[in-house]
XYZ file of C-alpha atoms in Angstrom:
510
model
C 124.429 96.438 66.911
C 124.461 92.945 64.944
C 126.073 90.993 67.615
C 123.189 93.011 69.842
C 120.553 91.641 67.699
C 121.700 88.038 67.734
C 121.955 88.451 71.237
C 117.981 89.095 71.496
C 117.005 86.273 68.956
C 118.875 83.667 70.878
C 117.386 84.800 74.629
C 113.903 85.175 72.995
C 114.222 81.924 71.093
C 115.338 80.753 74.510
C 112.098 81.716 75.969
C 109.893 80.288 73.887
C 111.711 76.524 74.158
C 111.766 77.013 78.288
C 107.410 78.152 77.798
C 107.121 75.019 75.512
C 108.847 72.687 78.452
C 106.456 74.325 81.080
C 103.268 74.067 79.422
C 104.415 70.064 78.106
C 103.602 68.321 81.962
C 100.568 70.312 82.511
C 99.157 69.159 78.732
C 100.143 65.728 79.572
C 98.523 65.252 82.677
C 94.820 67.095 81.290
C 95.910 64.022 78.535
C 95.986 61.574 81.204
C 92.450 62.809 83.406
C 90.850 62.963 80.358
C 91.443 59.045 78.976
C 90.818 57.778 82.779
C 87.092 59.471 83.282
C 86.606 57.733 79.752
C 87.727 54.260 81.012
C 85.520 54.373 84.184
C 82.248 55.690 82.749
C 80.997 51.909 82.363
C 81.315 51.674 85.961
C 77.878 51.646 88.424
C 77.384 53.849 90.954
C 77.992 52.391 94.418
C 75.454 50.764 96.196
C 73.581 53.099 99.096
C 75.883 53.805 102.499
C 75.185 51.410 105.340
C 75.098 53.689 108.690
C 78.499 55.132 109.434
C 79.665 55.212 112.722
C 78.890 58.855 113.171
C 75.127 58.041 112.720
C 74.865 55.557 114.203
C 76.999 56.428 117.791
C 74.541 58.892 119.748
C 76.979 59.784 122.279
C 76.890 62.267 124.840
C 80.287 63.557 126.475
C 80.619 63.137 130.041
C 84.081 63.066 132.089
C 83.658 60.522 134.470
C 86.088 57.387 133.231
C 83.614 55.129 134.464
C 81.556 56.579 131.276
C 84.131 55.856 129.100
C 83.841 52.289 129.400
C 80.505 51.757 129.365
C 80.442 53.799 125.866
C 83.366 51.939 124.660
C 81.004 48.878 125.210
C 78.795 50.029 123.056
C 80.480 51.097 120.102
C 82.255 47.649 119.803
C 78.322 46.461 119.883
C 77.390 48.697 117.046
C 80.060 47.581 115.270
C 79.622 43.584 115.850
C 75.340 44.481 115.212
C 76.782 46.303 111.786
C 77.698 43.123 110.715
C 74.709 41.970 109.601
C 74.495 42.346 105.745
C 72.007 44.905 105.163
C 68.818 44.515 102.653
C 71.099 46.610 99.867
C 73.818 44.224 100.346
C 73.316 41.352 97.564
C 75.105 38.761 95.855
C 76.081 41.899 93.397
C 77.665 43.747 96.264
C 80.639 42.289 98.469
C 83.469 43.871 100.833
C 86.521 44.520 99.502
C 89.670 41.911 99.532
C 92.586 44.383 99.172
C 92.470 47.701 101.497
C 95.867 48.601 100.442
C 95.505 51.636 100.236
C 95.796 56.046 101.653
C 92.417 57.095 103.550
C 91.647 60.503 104.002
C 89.012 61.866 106.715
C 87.819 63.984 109.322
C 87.912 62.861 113.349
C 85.822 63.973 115.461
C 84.573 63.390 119.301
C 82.482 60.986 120.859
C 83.751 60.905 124.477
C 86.980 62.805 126.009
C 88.169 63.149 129.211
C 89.302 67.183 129.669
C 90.905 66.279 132.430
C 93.736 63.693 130.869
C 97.295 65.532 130.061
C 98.540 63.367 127.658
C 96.225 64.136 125.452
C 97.135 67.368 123.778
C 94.691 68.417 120.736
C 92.653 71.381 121.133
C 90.184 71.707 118.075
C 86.863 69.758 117.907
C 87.866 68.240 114.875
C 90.864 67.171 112.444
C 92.507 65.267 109.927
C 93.061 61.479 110.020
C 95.001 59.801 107.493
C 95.773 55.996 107.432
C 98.162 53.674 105.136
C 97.178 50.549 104.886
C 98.730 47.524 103.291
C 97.351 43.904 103.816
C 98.670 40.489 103.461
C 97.374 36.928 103.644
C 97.745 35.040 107.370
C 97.924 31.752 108.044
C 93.862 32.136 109.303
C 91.726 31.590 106.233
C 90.077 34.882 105.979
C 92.029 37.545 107.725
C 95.036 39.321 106.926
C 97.856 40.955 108.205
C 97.784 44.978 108.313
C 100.536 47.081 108.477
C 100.658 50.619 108.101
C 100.883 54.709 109.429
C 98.070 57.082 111.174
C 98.357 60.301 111.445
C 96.219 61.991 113.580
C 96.413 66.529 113.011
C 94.969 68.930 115.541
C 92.556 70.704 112.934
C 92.928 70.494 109.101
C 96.013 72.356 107.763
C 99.659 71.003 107.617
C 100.477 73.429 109.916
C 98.866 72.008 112.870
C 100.339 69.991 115.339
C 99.693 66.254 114.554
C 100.813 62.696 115.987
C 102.153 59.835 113.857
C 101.604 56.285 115.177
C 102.480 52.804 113.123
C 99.720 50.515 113.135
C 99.733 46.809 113.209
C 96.353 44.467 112.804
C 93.993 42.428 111.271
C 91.008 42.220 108.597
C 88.163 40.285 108.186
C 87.640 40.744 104.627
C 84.711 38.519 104.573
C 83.095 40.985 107.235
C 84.911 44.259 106.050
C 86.298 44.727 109.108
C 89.713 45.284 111.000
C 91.203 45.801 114.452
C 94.158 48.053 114.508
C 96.863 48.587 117.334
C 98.282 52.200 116.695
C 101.571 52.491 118.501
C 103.161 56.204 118.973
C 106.325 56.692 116.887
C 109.393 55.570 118.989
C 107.477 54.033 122.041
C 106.071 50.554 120.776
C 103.412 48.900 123.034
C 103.012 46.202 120.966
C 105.544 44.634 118.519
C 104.564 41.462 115.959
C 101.187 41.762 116.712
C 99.600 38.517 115.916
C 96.601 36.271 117.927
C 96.244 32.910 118.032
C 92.789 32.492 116.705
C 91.376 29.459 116.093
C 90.175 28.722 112.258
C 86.533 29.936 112.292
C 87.769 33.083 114.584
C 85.097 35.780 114.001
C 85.828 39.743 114.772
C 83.917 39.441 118.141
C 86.711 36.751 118.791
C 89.222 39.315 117.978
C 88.063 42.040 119.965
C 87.804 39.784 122.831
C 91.553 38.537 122.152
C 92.593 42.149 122.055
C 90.852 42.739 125.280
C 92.863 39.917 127.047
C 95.741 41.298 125.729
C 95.777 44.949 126.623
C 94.523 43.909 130.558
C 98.456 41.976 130.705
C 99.896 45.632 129.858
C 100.309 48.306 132.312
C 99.390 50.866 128.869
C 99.182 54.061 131.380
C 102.432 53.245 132.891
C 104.152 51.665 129.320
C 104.169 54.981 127.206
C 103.904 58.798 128.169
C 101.949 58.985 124.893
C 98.183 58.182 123.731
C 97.917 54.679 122.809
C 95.017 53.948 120.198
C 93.237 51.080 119.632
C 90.945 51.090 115.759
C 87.743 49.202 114.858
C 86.764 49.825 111.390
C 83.716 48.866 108.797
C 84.377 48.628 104.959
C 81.521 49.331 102.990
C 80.213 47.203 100.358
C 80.931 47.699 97.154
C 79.571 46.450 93.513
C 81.798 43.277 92.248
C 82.225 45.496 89.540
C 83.961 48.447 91.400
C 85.821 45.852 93.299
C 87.219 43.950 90.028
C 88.395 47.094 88.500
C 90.682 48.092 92.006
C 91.968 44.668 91.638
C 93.299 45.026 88.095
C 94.035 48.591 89.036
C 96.399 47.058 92.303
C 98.427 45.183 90.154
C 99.655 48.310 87.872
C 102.762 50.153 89.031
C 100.756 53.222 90.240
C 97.074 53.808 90.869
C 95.432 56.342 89.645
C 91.664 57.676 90.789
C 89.953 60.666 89.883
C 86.594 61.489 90.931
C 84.881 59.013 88.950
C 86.653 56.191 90.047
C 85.375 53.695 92.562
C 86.555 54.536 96.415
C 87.114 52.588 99.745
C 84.804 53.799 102.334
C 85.642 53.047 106.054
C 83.717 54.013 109.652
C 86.387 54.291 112.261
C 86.491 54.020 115.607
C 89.592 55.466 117.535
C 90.332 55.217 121.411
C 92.609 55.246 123.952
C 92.268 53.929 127.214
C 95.078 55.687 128.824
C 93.869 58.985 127.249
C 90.460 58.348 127.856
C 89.462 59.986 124.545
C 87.290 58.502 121.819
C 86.730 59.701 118.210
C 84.945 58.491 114.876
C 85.712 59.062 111.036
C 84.448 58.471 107.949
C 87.415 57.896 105.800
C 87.832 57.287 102.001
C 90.476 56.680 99.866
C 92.567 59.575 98.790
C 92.004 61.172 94.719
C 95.777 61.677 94.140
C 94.962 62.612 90.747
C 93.475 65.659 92.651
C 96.619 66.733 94.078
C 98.587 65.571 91.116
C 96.142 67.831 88.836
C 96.398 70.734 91.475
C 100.724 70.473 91.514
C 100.963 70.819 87.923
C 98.831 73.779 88.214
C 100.931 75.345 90.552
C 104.214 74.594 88.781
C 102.120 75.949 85.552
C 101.927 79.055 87.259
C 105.760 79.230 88.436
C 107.093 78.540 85.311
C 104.909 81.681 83.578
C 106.236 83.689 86.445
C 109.768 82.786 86.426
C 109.542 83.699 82.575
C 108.207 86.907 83.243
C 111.182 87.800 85.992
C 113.915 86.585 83.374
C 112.306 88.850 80.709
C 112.261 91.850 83.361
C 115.911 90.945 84.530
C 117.301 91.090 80.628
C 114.937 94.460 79.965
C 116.688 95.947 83.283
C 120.258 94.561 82.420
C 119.464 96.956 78.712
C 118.267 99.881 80.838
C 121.271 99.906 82.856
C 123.511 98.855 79.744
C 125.953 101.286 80.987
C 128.810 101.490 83.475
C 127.589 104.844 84.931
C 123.657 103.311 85.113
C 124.382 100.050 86.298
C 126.358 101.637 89.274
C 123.231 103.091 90.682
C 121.795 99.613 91.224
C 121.758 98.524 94.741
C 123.734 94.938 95.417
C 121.665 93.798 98.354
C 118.059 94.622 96.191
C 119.419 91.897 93.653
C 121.318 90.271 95.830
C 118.389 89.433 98.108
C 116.029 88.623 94.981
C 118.268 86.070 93.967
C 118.503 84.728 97.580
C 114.757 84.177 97.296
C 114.536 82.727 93.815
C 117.228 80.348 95.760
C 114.992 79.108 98.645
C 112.365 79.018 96.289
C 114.305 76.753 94.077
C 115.895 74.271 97.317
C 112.129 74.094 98.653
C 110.717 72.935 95.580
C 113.642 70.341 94.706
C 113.233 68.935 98.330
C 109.360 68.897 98.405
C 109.688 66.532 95.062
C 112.648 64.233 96.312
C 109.973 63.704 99.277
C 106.887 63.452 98.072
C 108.199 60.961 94.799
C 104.548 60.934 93.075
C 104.769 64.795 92.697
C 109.056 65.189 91.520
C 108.843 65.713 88.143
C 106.139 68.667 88.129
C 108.216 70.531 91.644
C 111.616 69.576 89.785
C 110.235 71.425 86.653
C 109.474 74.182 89.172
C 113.293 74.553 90.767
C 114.783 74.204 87.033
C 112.999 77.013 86.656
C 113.613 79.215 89.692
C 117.585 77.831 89.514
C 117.768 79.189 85.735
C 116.611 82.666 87.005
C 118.659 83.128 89.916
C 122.017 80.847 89.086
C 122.175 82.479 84.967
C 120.531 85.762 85.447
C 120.309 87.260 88.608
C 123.786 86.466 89.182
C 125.417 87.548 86.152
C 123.221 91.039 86.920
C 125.098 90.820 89.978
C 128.260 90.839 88.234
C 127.641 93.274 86.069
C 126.892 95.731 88.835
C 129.919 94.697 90.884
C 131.716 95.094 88.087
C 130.477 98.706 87.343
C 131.230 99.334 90.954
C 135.259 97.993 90.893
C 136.669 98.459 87.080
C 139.930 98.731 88.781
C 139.813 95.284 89.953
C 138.483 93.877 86.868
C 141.131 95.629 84.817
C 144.004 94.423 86.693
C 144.258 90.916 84.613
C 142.684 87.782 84.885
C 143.888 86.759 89.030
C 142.275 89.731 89.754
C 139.147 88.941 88.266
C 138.588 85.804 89.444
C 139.691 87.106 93.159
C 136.507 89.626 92.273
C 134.204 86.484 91.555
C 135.305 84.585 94.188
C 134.476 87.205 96.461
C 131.392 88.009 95.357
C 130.045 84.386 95.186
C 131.367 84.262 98.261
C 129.287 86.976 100.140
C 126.212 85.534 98.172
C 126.398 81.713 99.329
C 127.532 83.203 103.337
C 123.810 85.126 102.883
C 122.160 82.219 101.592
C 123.088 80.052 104.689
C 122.771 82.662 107.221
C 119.511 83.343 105.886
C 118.285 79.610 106.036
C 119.769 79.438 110.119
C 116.910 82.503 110.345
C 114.598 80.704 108.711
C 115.390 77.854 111.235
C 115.260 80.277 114.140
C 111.675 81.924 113.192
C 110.157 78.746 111.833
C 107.296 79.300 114.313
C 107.231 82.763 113.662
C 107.695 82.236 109.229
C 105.795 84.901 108.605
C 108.242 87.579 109.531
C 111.438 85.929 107.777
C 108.738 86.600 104.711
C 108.690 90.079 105.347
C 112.035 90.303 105.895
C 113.159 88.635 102.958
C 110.390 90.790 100.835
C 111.863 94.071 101.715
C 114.202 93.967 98.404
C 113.006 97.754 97.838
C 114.025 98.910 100.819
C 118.477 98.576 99.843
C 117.595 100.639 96.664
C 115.202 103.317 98.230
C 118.346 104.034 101.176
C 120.961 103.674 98.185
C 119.059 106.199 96.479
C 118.964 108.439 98.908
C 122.712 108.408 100.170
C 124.078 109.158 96.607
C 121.160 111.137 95.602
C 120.011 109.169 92.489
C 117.461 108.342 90.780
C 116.159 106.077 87.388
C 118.665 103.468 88.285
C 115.636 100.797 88.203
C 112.894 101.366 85.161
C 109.042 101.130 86.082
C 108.133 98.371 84.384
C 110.771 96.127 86.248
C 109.980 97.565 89.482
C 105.958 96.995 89.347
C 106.199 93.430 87.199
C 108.793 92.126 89.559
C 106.537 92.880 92.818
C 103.241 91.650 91.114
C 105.241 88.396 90.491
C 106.718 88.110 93.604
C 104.106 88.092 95.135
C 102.136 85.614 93.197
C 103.679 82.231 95.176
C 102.951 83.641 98.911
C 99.736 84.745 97.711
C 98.915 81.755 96.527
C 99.217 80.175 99.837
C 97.892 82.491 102.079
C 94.546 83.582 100.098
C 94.082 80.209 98.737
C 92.004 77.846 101.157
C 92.579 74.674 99.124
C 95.835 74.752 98.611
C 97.844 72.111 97.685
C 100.159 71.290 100.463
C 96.916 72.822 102.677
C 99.270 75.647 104.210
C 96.374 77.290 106.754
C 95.655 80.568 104.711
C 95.852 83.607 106.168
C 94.042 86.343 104.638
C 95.326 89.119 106.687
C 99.296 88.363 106.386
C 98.509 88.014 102.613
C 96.934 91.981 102.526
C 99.731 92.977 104.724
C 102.519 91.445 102.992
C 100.701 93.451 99.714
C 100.746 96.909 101.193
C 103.826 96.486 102.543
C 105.666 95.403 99.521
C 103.804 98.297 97.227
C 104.201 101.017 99.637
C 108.044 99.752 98.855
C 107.054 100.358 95.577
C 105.253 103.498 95.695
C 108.510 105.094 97.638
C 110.533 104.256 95.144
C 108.536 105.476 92.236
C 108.308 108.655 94.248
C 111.717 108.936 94.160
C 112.218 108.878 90.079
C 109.370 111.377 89.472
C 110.522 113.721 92.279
């Protein structure tokens, strides 16, 4: 009963350090909003919007091509006309220098052609999201721009999207740039660079670009959409632009939503596609995505404490060799499998997304601590109480035993991740699949005619939290990764799981 006792104080003392390590990041980063909304309060407000693009281009949709040059005309005259330094525009107000930088916006239409295949996006509207980074040309007054576009069919990762590199140039004394997009793996145009001569304007650009393109057979070059990009800066307060300056030469940039943002009206088309489309981008708050990871992690740390305190209150219920017998294999078997998957997906999302690792590795210490140190020595135990022949046969014997059953558990992991391959378009039933953990204990129970092997309190706190993450993602519209919610899987995947639950409660009582 001693050696009992010290066993508790150590696993609860454990607890308590693991709580104080998952509550640390998320203290540190309300820490770390909190001291950069007090260093930008001296900021000004941003000067009034000049016209976006989406104001100002009154365009009706027609399908004849002819049409689509004639409008294309006149949104590169809107643009060169929004040149003109409006009355708002000062000697307190001037474009920005350095545009290096992640936009965030919404396309949407101003001319397509329904009748062009290669274009293959179906919703009226999407996401657009450009890197930028500029450099300094030999032409006093432009620079070099480099950088990605991704274009998505509506607004949730899970929509089909196109990725093109882009190549161009700025006229930061204008605010403006002309961007060649090439699609990923079929390059139109390489080294992209104009001889202009030193007073070159943006009107001399466009009309360079123009040249260009009519040397290159585009329709014939690339069985992709080929986009051309004219975009406006907006003018910002010296101020604003001073601070994003000092700000660009830290390691990392941080903006919340009182920090000063790049605005930019964009103009997309493709003459091969015959499609046109305008944005209003911005610059993206990472500290809003930063803020809304450590949330998330916040909330799988409490629940992976919660399942480790469940798992140690089961192992005492079923303390005995006769109990723990009555446990089915495959309905903590197939637990851990999850806590697994949940553990790679987290460690891979952070060695991808760097800015975000050491919140989504907090999250797979986590989730590899339940299933690696708990779920598997509960595994054991009930192997063990299912064998003690084996495991009394010396010490070959019992590592044959381990062996095997580690064995079995890593062959289910990988077999499960091929099916997760297989029914990637179809995830949502390899989540029902894999959340029918019940089910092996409700047909166990049944075949040796059993009951109590699993308490209550086990059974209804393990569902509530496993069902917390999926949840999470398909009831929550602004999601982090923005994972399209689905409100009706999430109910389904609820009553399914409890009426899992409800079976097997029936069982004990009856």
């Amino acid at each position: 009963l001693t050696q009992e006792s010290h066993m508790r104080r150590r696993s609860y003392f454990f607890f308590k350090l693991l709580l104080l390590l998952s509550v640390l990041p998320s203290f540190l980063s309300l820490t770390h909003n909190s001291s950069t909304k007090n260093k930008n309060k001296h900021l000004p407000s941003s000067i009034s919007d000049h016209n976006s693009l989406d104001d100002i281009i009154k365009l009706k949709n027609n399908t004849s091509h002819g049409f689509y040059n004639q409008k294309l005309t006149e949104s590169k005259n809107i643009i060169e006309k929004s040149n003109i330094l409006q009355h708002n525009q000062n000697n307190f107000s001037r474009y920005p220098r350095n545009i290096t930088d992640t936009y965030k916006g919404r396309w949407s239409y101003v001319y397509r052609n329904e009748t062009s295949s290669l274009w293959e996006f179906e919703k009226e509207e999407g996401l657009l999201l450009i890197q930028a980074h500029n450099n300094p040309s030999p032409v006093p007054a432009i620079d070099f721009v480099l950088g990605e576009l991704f274009l998505r069919d509506g607004i949730y990762s899970t929509d089909f999207s196109y990725k093109y590199s882009l190549q161009g140039l700025y006229f930061w004394g204008t605010g403006e740039m002309l961007l060649f997009a090439n699609p990923a793996g079929e390059p139109i145009i390489q080294d992209f660079s104009m001889k202009l001569p030193q007073n070159a304007t943006f009107s001399d650009a466009l009309q360079a670009s123009d040249m260009l393109l009519s040397s290159i057979d585009v329709k014939n070059a690339t069985k992709s959409c080929f986009l051309q990009l004219v975009l406006k800066a907006k003018p910002m307060l010296i101020e604003q632009i001073s601070f994003l300056e000092q700000e660009s030469k830290k390691e990392a940039l941080h903006r919340d939503r009182d920090s000063p943002l790049i605005s930019l009206s964009t103009l997309l088309y493709s003459s091969n596609c015959d499609v046109i489309l305008s944005a209003n981008i911005t610059s993206v708050i990472v500290d809003e995505y930063y803020a809304k990871a450590i949330n998330y992690v916040v909330m799988v740390a409490f629940i992976s404490f919660i399942q480790i305190l469940l798992i140690i209150r089961q192992m005492e219920f079923t303390n005995t060799q006769a109990s723990a017998s009555k446990v089915s294999l495959l309905t903590i078997g197939m637990q851990a499998i999850l806590d697994s998957y949940i553990c790679l997906i987290h460690l891979t999302t952070g060695l991808v997304v760097e800015s975000v690792f050491n919140a989504f590795a907090t999250a797979s210490f986590f989730k590899f601590i339940t299933f690696a140190v708990f779920e598997m020595r509960y595994l054991l135990i009930i192997w063990k109480s299912r064998r003690p022949q084996a495991f009394s046969e010396g010490l070959a014997a019992m590592r044959r035993e381990f062996s095997m059953l580690y064995a079995r558990f890593y062959v289910s992991v990988m077999i499960g991740l091929v099916l997760l391959y297989y029914l990637s378009g179809i995830f949502f039933i390899f989540v029902f699949i894999i959340y029918s953990f019940w089910i092996p204990q409700i047909v166990c129970n049944i075949q040796h005619d059993t009951k109590g092997a699993l308490g209550y309190k086990y059974i209804i706190g393990i569902s509530i939290t496993r069902l917390c993450i999926p949840l999470y993602f398909y009831l929550c519209p602004e999601n982090f990764v923005r994972f399209e919610p689905s409100p009706i899987t999430g109910l389904c995947l609820t009553i399914y799981l409890f009426v899992q639950v409800i079976i097997l409660l029936a069982q004990d009582r009856f």
